[in-house]
Structure formats: C-alpha cells, structure tokens
C-alpha cells in the first residue's frame, strides 16, 4: 500500500514537512519534496586517500546519500580531488578556520562546503569562499554550533543558547544572500538536546532554507543513538529537517544505520528490512533475541523496503504478521507459523527457521522489485 493510501486510512501517521527551498548537493536534491537524505563523516586522515575512499564506499553501501570529509590543511585539499573522483556519493568538504581550504575544496570538486560562521574569519574571506562555491557549482552548508559561537554573541547572551544560535545562523544567511548566493542549507547543532531542538524550531520559522539536522557530539553508539533519536525524532515528527547526520563516537556506518532507523520509524524513508520483534519472555517458542541478531546480519544485503515480524508466541504474533511482508510466530513442539503477505502460509521447524526466513525475505524483495519495475 502506498504512503498516500496509508495516510488516508491512518491520518495519525501523517507528517507534514515544513516547506523549504530545494538545493543540490552534487546530484542529491536537498529540501523541497526530496527524500530526507542521510549523511555521515569520515574519521580517517584525509591524506590517506585509500582509507578515506574505503570508508566513503562502506558508508555509501550502508545507504549514505552524502559523505563529509574534513579538510584541515593543504595536503588534505590535494587528497580531496582524488577522493571526490573515486567517491560513489557527493562529498562535502568540512572547513574550519582556514578560508583558503574552502576555496581549494571547491576547486577540487567538492559538492558542498561546510563552513562555520564562528571560525571562518572576516566577511571578506567568507565572500571569497562564496565566490569559489559559485564558480565551481558548490552548495554551502552554514554550520552553526553551540560550541563555537561568535564572541560578540556570547557577550550579548552570556552563554550558548538557542537565540544566540539562531542569530548566528541568520547573520550568516544574510552574508550569503547579500552576495546573491542561495544554494545553501543550514544547521544549528548542540550536544544539548533541548538547546538544539529549540534552536532548530526557531530557525525553521525564520527561513525557507533546507535544514540539516544533527545533535552534535551525541556520544557513543548507545547513548548517542538515544539522544539523536529523541532530538532528531521530535524535530522530524514536527516536519522539520531535510537532511541529517547522527553524530556518534562510532564507525560512520553505524551513523548511517541509526539515521535510517530513525527515518524508518517515522515512515519518512524506507530502505532494507524493517524487523518488528518482541523482547521475548517465558512464553517464547524459540530464542527470539538470538534469532533477530542473526537475521539482522543475514539480511543486511537487502535494500528493498519491506517488513519482517519475528514474534515469540501467539499472543501478538498473528496480529503483527498481518501487517508485515514476512512473519514468523513461535508455537509449540519446536515449530512456528510462517506468514506471507499477512496471511498464514505454512509451519516451519525452529531448526530450519532462519535459513527459511532469509529465503522468503529474498523472494519477497525480488517480487517487490519486479512489481516496481513493471509499474515504471
């Protein structure tokens, strides 16, 4: 069933996205009616081209639409040219302090320049970066961060706060627009979930620019995922956000996975298998936790949007299976029931269940892809 049809019968699921201008980051549209794109950032030395390209490719395989690469010095600018050439996705150049790096990154083929108004330098230097971006077809991300606000704003407000972040962003927007440059998006990140959410809400009311979401320096895989899910999830639910990065002290691939899971949970983006599973209890007819862990790994290669329910017993299993492409509900005597397209299909032994479910998911994915191609 299409999203439009689902929203007609389940209006409480509808998220009305904030209207925004659309810009291009390479060949990826951001804003407007474009899908919310998922980003990450490499953590290798940019001068190590092979390692950086490998990380970019791994992130792209996991579903990243855009990857950011730090450009801290001239050697990194030179390496960026080769990274851009070998990357399967648009590359954003992360620029701090040295405006020359922004010019060099544009010349090297970066699709977007991320600049921080708090540390890029005087307006004249920002103008030079804008000129380079225009000349080389780059977009720009204005990256406001609570940890690096301009000194005059800290003196005015006394400390980092939403109002200071919003003012910083609007000031920098003014510089770009005064220079007749509108191919920009904006972020206003903070590690404090409340501050970030308030800043994003205020900014969304005062500009039609595409908004890049993020809770900066969110923490490790577990804590950072929770903070990001709370902060980004609430903003996305309100319709705010056109692209996002989940900032974790973890492998960039994990950032991509978490980003997609947040979007999938809100019905905003669909990629791969959405597994619905119970936490397990004494009623379970098989080891639910171990089964789900194995299936998550075995099904990583599936890119087709689809759903799979893995429920330990018949209390909720049949009901959940009614709404999934493939389902398995635990029963007795070492076997459970397989559901296909929401209907009971056949029994399967627990011993053979994992291989069988993988086969069924792969078959359903192929069927969905064939139907999609036929419709096109």
XYZ file of N, CA, C and O in Angstrom, residues 235-315:
324
model
N 12.008 16.565 16.087
C 12.025 17.578 15.032
C 11.430 17.033 13.741
O 10.619 17.698 13.081
N 11.826 15.822 13.379
C 11.286 15.215 12.164
C 9.778 15.017 12.280
O 9.036 15.205 11.311
N 9.313 14.626 13.444
C 7.886 14.428 13.680
C 7.131 15.749 13.464
O 5.986 15.780 12.984
N 7.797 16.866 13.795
C 7.203 18.186 13.589
C 7.296 18.642 12.138
O 6.782 19.709 11.788
N 7.987 17.858 11.307
C 8.124 18.229 9.902
C 9.371 19.015 9.588
O 9.554 19.489 8.459
N 10.254 19.162 10.574
C 11.478 19.942 10.388
C 12.626 19.013 10.022
O 12.859 18.006 10.695
N 13.354 19.353 8.958
C 14.543 18.592 8.587
C 14.495 18.086 7.162
O 13.498 17.500 6.730
N 15.574 18.350 6.421
C 15.666 17.925 5.025
C 16.831 16.980 4.783
O 16.869 16.289 3.772
N 17.775 16.964 5.686
C 18.912 16.045 5.632
C 19.438 15.926 7.054
O 19.201 16.820 7.876
N 20.113 14.817 7.373
C 20.545 14.641 8.758
C 21.840 13.846 8.840
O 22.186 13.089 7.949
N 22.526 14.073 9.959
C 23.653 13.230 10.336
C 23.508 12.884 11.809
O 23.258 13.756 12.651
N 23.667 11.619 12.120
C 23.711 11.165 13.512
C 25.182 11.131 13.908
O 25.960 10.363 13.357
N 25.573 11.981 14.851
C 26.981 12.108 15.242
C 27.303 11.162 16.391
O 26.885 11.402 17.528
N 28.024 10.092 16.085
C 28.357 9.090 17.099
C 29.858 8.881 17.196
O 30.566 8.987 16.190
N 30.331 8.577 18.379
C 31.713 8.129 18.538
C 31.735 6.642 18.193
O 31.846 5.765 19.053
N 31.595 6.371 16.904
C 31.465 5.002 16.415
C 31.792 4.990 14.927
O 32.032 6.036 14.313
N 31.799 3.817 14.341
C 32.023 3.653 12.915
C 30.991 4.477 12.139
O 29.802 4.441 12.454
N 31.406 5.235 11.114
C 30.444 6.010 10.321
C 29.294 5.177 9.780
O 28.171 5.692 9.621
N 29.539 3.911 9.497
C 28.461 3.035 9.019
C 27.339 2.954 10.047
O 26.147 2.916 9.695
N 27.694 2.964 11.334
C 26.682 2.927 12.382
C 25.848 4.207 12.376
O 24.639 4.174 12.655
N 26.473 5.338 12.064
C 25.720 6.585 11.969
C 24.651 6.483 10.888
O 23.514 6.933 11.070
N 25.031 5.896 9.764
C 24.086 5.739 8.656
C 22.944 4.823 9.060
O 21.763 5.123 8.812
N 23.281 3.717 9.691
C 22.241 2.768 10.104
C 21.262 3.396 11.080
O 20.036 3.230 10.955
N 21.787 4.132 12.045
C 20.911 4.772 13.028
C 20.042 5.827 12.350
O 18.834 5.939 12.631
N 20.643 6.604 11.444
C 19.873 7.614 10.717
C 18.707 7.014 9.971
O 17.570 7.538 10.015
N 18.984 5.906 9.281
C 17.887 5.242 8.556
C 16.832 4.677 9.491
O 15.614 4.729 9.188
N 17.253 4.131 10.624
C 16.280 3.570 11.560
C 15.365 4.661 12.113
O 14.163 4.444 12.317
N 15.923 5.843 12.375
C 15.093 6.957 12.848
C 14.065 7.327 11.786
O 12.873 7.497 12.080
N 14.509 7.448 10.541
C 13.595 7.807 9.455
C 12.570 6.709 9.203
O 11.382 6.994 8.966
N 13.008 5.463 9.256
C 12.080 4.340 9.045
C 11.012 4.292 10.120
O 9.845 4.001 9.851
N 11.393 4.586 11.365
C 10.424 4.514 12.463
C 9.320 5.547 12.310
O 8.217 5.375 12.835
N 9.610 6.639 11.575
C 8.622 7.691 11.353
C 7.976 7.591 9.975
O 7.170 8.454 9.598
N 8.335 6.560 9.232
C 7.765 6.389 7.901
C 8.240 7.433 6.909
O 7.586 7.679 5.888
N 9.404 8.061 7.171
C 9.901 9.119 6.302
C 10.872 8.621 5.243
O 11.144 9.313 4.268
N 11.429 7.453 5.449
C 12.365 6.895 4.479
C 12.338 5.384 4.639
O 12.216 4.873 5.763
N 12.406 4.678 3.569
C 12.325 3.232 3.618
C 13.504 2.635 2.863
O 13.706 2.916 1.690
N 14.268 1.801 3.534
C 15.394 1.110 2.898
C 15.683 -0.153 3.687
O 15.892 -0.102 4.892
N 15.670 -1.272 3.022
C 16.007 -2.508 3.688
C 14.859 -3.062 4.520
O 13.714 -2.609 4.450
N 15.184 -4.060 5.325
C 14.171 -4.797 6.079
C 13.930 -4.142 7.440
O 14.858 -3.949 8.226
N 12.678 -3.813 7.687
C 12.274 -3.288 8.989
C 11.804 -4.470 9.831
O 10.744 -5.038 9.574
N 12.629 -4.852 10.812
C 12.298 -6.024 11.630
C 11.497 -5.603 12.850
O 11.936 -4.777 13.645
N 10.312 -6.181 12.981
C 9.449 -5.968 14.143
C 9.571 -7.216 15.004
O 9.263 -8.324 14.557
N 10.064 -7.064 16.210
C 10.306 -8.244 17.049
C 9.958 -7.954 18.493
O 10.027 -6.811 18.947
N 9.609 -8.993 19.214
C 9.236 -8.847 20.620
C 10.484 -8.939 21.502
O 11.521 -9.461 21.085
N 10.405 -8.437 22.732
C 11.555 -8.508 23.630
C 11.792 -9.901 24.191
O 12.810 -10.141 24.827
N 10.850 -10.810 23.964
C 10.877 -12.208 24.419
C 10.479 -12.320 25.893
O 10.628 -11.371 26.673
N 9.965 -13.481 26.228
C 9.569 -13.774 27.612
C 9.474 -15.284 27.755
O 9.837 -16.033 26.843
N 8.932 -15.739 28.868
C 8.849 -17.178 29.119
C 7.899 -17.897 28.168
O 7.936 -19.126 28.061
N 7.062 -17.143 27.464
C 6.140 -17.760 26.516
C 6.790 -18.078 25.160
O 6.188 -18.761 24.336
N 7.995 -17.557 24.920
C 8.577 -17.686 23.587
C 8.773 -19.148 23.175
O 9.164 -19.992 23.971
N 8.495 -19.401 21.887
C 8.648 -20.746 21.363
C 10.005 -21.005 20.761
O 10.298 -22.112 20.309
N 10.856 -19.957 20.719
C 12.229 -20.070 20.203
C 13.026 -18.907 20.780
O 12.462 -18.010 21.413
N 14.328 -18.903 20.573
C 15.195 -17.856 21.117
C 15.083 -16.608 20.240
O 15.766 -16.471 19.222
N 14.189 -15.711 20.620
C 13.901 -14.531 19.805
C 15.127 -13.632 19.664
O 15.471 -13.176 18.563
N 15.805 -13.353 20.758
C 16.921 -12.402 20.733
C 18.035 -12.888 19.806
O 18.526 -12.138 18.952
N 18.438 -14.139 19.950
C 19.494 -14.677 19.091
C 19.046 -14.727 17.634
O 19.835 -14.476 16.716
N 17.778 -15.047 17.409
C 17.253 -15.127 16.045
C 17.288 -13.772 15.364
O 17.731 -13.636 14.213
N 16.833 -12.740 16.060
C 16.810 -11.396 15.480
C 18.228 -10.904 15.210
O 18.511 -10.303 14.164
N 19.120 -11.157 16.138
C 20.520 -10.750 15.949
C 21.103 -11.393 14.700
O 21.793 -10.743 13.907
N 20.833 -12.672 14.501
C 21.336 -13.370 13.314
C 20.687 -12.841 12.038
O 21.363 -12.606 11.024
N 19.366 -12.635 12.084
C 18.662 -12.156 10.896
C 19.095 -10.749 10.496
O 19.171 -10.432 9.303
N 19.370 -9.899 11.462
C 19.839 -8.552 11.136
C 21.108 -8.616 10.294
O 21.272 -7.852 9.329
N 22.010 -9.512 10.652
C 23.256 -9.665 9.894
C 23.000 -10.337 8.545
O 23.548 -9.921 7.519
N 22.174 -11.379 8.543
C 21.928 -12.139 7.321
C 21.160 -11.325 6.267
O 21.208 -11.645 5.070
N 20.443 -10.302 6.714
C 19.595 -9.538 5.798
C 20.132 -8.141 5.488
O 19.437 -7.325 4.885
N 21.377 -7.868 5.879
C 21.965 -6.553 5.614
C 22.040 -6.243 4.129
O 22.042 -5.080 3.719
N 22.114 -7.276 3.296
C 22.276 -7.057 1.865
C 20.977 -6.645 1.174
O 20.997 -6.180 0.037
N 19.851 -6.770 1.847
C 18.568 -6.414 1.257
C 18.384 -4.896 1.312
O 18.414 -4.299 2.381
N 18.203 -4.280 0.166
C 17.983 -2.831 0.092
C 16.513 -2.496 -0.125
O 16.087 -1.367 0.107
N 15.729 -3.459 -0.598
C 14.313 -3.239 -0.879
C 13.545 -2.948 0.408
O 13.669 -3.693 1.385
N 12.743 -1.895 0.444
C 11.943 -1.618 1.639
C 10.899 -2.705 1.859
O 10.084 -2.972 0.974
N 10.932 -3.330 3.016
C 9.944 -4.349 3.352
C 9.963 -4.590 4.851
O 10.838 -4.077 5.567
N 8.985 -5.386 5.336
C 8.862 -5.594 6.780
C 8.871 -7.084 7.114
O 8.404 -7.921 6.338
N 9.403 -7.389 8.299
C 9.519 -8.758 8.786
C 9.167 -8.773 10.267
O 9.729 -8.002 11.051
N 8.226 -9.625 10.652
C 7.883 -9.741 12.073
C 8.419 -11.051 12.626
O 8.245 -12.109 12.026
N 9.101 -10.954 13.759
C 9.645 -12.124 14.459
C 9.126 -12.059 15.888
O 9.622 -11.298 16.719
N 8.087 -12.847 16.172
C 7.395 -12.771 17.459
C 7.424 -14.151 18.127
O 7.162 -15.173 17.483
N 7.730 -14.180 19.402
C 7.979 -15.439 20.094
C 6.777 -16.314 20.359
O 6.926 -17.526 20.518
N 5.572 -15.730 20.414
C 4.400 -16.553 20.737
C 3.159 -15.999 20.055
O 3.201 -14.968 19.394
N 2.026 -16.663 20.289
C 0.800 -16.329 19.577
C -0.009 -15.201 20.219
O -1.084 -14.850 19.722
N 0.498 -14.603 21.293
C -0.251 -13.500 21.910
C -0.371 -12.331 20.931
O -1.459 -11.824 20.650
